[in-house]
Structure formats: structure tokens, C-alpha cells
Short mmCIF file of C-alpha atoms in Angstrom, two decimals:
data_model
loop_
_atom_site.label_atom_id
_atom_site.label_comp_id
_atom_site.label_asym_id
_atom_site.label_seq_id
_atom_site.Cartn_x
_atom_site.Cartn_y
_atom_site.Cartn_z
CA UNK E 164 0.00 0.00 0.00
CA UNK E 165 2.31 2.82 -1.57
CA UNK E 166 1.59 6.09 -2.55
CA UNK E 167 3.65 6.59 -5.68
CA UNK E 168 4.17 10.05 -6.58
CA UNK E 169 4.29 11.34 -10.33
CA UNK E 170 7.55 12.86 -10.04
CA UNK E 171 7.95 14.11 -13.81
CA UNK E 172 4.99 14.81 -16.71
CA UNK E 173 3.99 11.98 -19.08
CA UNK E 174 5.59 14.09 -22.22
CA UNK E 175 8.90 14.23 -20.62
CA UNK E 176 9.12 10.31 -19.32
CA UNK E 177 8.10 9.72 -23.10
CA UNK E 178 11.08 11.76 -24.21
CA UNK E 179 13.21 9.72 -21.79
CA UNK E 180 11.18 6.12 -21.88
CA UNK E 181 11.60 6.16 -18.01
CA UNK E 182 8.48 5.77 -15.39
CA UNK E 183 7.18 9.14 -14.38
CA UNK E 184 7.39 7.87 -10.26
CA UNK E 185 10.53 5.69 -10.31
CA UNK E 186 12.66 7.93 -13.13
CA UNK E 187 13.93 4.13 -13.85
CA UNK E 188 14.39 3.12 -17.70
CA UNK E 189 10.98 1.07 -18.81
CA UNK E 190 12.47 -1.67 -20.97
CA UNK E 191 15.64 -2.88 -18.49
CA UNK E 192 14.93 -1.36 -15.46
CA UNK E 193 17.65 0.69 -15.07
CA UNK E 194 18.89 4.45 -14.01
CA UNK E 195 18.74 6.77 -17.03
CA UNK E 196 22.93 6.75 -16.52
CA UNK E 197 23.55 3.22 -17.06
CA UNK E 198 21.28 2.92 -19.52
CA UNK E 199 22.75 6.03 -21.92
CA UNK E 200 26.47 4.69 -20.39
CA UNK E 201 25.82 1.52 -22.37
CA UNK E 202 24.22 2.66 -25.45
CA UNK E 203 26.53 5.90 -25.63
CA UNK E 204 23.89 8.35 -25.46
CA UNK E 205 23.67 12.03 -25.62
CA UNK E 206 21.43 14.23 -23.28
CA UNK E 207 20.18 16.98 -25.21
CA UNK E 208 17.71 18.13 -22.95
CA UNK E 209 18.04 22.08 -22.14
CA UNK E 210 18.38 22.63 -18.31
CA UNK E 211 16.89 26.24 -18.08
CA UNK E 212 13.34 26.44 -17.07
CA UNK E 213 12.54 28.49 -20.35
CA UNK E 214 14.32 26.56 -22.43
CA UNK E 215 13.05 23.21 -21.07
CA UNK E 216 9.54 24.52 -21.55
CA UNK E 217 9.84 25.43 -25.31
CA UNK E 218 11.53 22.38 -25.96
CA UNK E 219 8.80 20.19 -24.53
CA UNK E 220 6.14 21.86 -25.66
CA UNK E 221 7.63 21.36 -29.48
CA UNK E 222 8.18 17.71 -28.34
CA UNK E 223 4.76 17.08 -27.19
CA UNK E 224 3.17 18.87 -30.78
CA UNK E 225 5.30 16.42 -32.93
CA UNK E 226 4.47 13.54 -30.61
CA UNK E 227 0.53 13.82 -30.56
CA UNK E 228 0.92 13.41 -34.30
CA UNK E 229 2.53 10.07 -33.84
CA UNK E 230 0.48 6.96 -32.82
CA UNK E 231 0.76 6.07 -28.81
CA UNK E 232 0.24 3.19 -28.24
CA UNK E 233 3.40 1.91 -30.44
CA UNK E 234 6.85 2.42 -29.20
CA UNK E 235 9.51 4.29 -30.18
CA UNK E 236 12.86 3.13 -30.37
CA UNK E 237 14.93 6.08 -30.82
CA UNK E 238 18.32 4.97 -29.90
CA UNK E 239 19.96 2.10 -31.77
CA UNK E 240 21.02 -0.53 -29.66
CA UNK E 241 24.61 -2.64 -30.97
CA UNK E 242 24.52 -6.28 -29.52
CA UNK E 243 27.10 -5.57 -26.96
CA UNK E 244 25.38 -2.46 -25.38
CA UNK E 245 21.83 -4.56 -25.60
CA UNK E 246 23.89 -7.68 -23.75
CA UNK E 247 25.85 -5.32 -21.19
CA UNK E 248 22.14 -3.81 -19.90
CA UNK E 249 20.40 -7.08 -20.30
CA UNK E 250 22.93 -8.38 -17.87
CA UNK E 251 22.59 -5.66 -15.69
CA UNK E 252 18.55 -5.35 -15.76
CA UNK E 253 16.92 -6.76 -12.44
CA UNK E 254 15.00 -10.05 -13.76
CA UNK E 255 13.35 -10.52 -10.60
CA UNK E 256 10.68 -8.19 -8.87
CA UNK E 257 12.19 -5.59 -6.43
CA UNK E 258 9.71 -5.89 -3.34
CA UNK E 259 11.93 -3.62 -1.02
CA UNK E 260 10.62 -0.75 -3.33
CA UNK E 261 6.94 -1.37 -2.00
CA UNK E 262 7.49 -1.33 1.63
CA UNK E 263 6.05 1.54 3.51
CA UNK E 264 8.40 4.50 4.67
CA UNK E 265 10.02 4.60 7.83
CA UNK E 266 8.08 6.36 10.66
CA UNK E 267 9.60 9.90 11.69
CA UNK E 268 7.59 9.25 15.23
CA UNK E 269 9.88 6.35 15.57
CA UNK E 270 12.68 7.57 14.91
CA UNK E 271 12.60 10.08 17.23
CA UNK E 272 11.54 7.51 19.76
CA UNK E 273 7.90 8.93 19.66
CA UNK E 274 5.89 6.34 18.24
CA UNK E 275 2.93 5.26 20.84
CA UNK E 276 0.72 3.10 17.72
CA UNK E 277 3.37 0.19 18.28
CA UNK E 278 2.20 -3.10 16.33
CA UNK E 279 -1.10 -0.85 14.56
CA UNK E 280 1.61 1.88 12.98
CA UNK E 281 1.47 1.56 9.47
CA UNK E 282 4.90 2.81 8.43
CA UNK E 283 8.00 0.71 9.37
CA UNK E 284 10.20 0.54 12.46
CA UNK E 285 13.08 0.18 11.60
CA UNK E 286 16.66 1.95 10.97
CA UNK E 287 17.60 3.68 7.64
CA UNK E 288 20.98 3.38 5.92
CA UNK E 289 23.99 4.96 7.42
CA UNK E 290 23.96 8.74 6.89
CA UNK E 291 27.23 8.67 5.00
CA UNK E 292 26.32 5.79 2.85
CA UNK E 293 26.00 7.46 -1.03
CA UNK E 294 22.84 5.47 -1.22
CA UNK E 295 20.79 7.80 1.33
CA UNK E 296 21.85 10.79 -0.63
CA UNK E 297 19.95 11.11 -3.89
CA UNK E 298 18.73 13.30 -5.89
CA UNK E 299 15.55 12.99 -8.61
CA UNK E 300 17.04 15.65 -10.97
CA UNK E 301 20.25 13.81 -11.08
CA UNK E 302 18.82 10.59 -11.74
CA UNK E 303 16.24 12.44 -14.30
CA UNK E 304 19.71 13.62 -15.86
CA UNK E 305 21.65 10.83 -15.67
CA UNK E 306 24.44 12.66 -14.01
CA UNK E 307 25.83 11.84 -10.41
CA UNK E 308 23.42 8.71 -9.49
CA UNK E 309 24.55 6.97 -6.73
CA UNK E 310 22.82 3.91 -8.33
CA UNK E 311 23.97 3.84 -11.30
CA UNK E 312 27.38 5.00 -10.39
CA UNK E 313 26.87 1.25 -8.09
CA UNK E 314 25.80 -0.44 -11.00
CA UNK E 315 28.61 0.62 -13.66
CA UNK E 316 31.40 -0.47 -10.88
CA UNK E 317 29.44 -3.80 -11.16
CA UNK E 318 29.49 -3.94 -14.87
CA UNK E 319 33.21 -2.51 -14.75
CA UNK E 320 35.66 -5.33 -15.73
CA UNK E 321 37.88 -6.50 -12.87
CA UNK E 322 41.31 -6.36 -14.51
CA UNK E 323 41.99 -4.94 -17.95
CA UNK E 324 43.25 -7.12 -20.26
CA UNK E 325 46.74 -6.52 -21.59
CA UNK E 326 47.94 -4.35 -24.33
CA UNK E 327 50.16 -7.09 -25.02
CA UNK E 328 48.65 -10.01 -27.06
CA UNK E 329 50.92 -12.88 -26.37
CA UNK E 330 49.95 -12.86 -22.70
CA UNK E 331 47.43 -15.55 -22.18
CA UNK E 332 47.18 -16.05 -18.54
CA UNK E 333 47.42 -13.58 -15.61
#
């Protein structure tokens, strides 16, 4: 029992093919950065207010001539980029996203609902972790996501390989 919050309008998730509440890429799961990382994307969105405006209002008149309910596929995906974000995509369901917040009252030791409080009891991430310490522009963006900054040192290899060709073990 979430309440999910449209964070961003419908016209600019469409530009962006991420969910308006989540700001998460719709066909692999995954933060915008990842996702443009591996298919070596430009963002060519305008950051000004004005600017932003203008250029989604000119987005949204070319797009309600298109048809909706097909979907576009802007970018073109090479097999490696396509096999680097199908490897990083979650393939199960994340249920940790659907859990209630954590009660302020509680963590101020206030809480007097005890067992009926419908918010969780229990302690958030450390304070320094990067984790607790994001931003929905940046991840909008793709620039400075804790996240996806996570997920690329995942993807990252562990050890180069050598410039030298002969080598064949390490």
C-alpha cells in the first residue's frame, strides 16, 4: 500500500522512456545513466526552465501526431550495449521498493501506535552511505546517481586485459 508520486509529466518520461514515479528506464529497469552509459547516449535536454519549456512543448506537438500506443525506439542498440544492460537489468521483482516509509515518530523515539503503525520501524541506511543521498534531478539527468554509479562499478571489468597479445594467462 504505496503512494507513488508522479515525479515528472507523461511528455517528458516519453522523451526519456523512463516511469514518471521511479525515473527508472521502462524496458531494463535501469537508471537513465547506465542505460545512456551503455548505449553511448547524448542528453540533449536544455536545463533552463525556459528553455526546457519550449523544448517540450515542441516535443509534445510532434508527438501527438505520432500513434501512442506503439513504441519508439529512438536509440539504436549494438549487440554488446543490448547484452551489457540485459545483464545488468533486475529479472526478478524488487519488493523492497513497495514497503512503507520509515516512521519519523519512531525515529525520534515517539511512536505510541506500536504493532497498529502503518509505516515501518526500523533503521535507515547509514547517513554517510552514497545510497541515502539522492537526488531525482540527477537521476532524471543521468548525471551523479549513486545507483547507477553502483551499478557501472558492477558492470566494470575487474582487470583490464593486456595491451600485449601474447599474454594468455594472468
Amino acid at each position: 500500500m504505496r503512494c507513488k508520486k508522479t515525479e515528472i509529466c507523461q511528455t517528458c518520461s516519453n522523451i526519456k522512456n523512463v516511469c514518471q514515479t521511479c525515473l527508472l528506464d521502462l524496458e531494463y529497469g535501469l537508471p537513465v545513466q547506465v542505460r545512456d552509459a551503455a548505449l553511448k547516449m547524448q542528453n540533449d535536454l536544455p536545463h533552463n526552465e525556459v528553455n526546457k519549456e519550449y523544448y517540450i512543448q515542441n516535443l509534445d506537438s510532434q508527438m501527438s501526431k505520432f500513434d501512442s500506443t506503439k513504441p519508439s525506439n529512438s536509440a539504436l542498440k549494438s549487440k554488446g550495449a543490448s547484452d551489457l544492460l540485459l545483464k545488468l537489468a533486475r529479472t526478478a521483482p524488487y519488493y523492497k521498493r513497495n514497503r512503507p516509509r520509515v516512521c519519523s515518530f519512531w525515529m525520534k523515539g515517539e511512536c505510541r501506535r506500536g504493532e497498529k503503525c502503518p509505516y515501518r520501524h526500523e533503521r535507515l541506511t547509514a547517513p554517510n552511505d552514497p545510497l541515502a543521498d539522492q537526488n531525482i534531478k540527477d537521476r532524471y539527468y543521468g548525471v551523479n546517481d549513486p545507483v547507477a554509479e553502483k551499478l557501472l562499478r558492477r558492470a566494470a571489468p575487474a582487470m583490464p586485459a593486456p595491451d600485449d597479445k601474447t599474454v594468455t594467462t594472468l
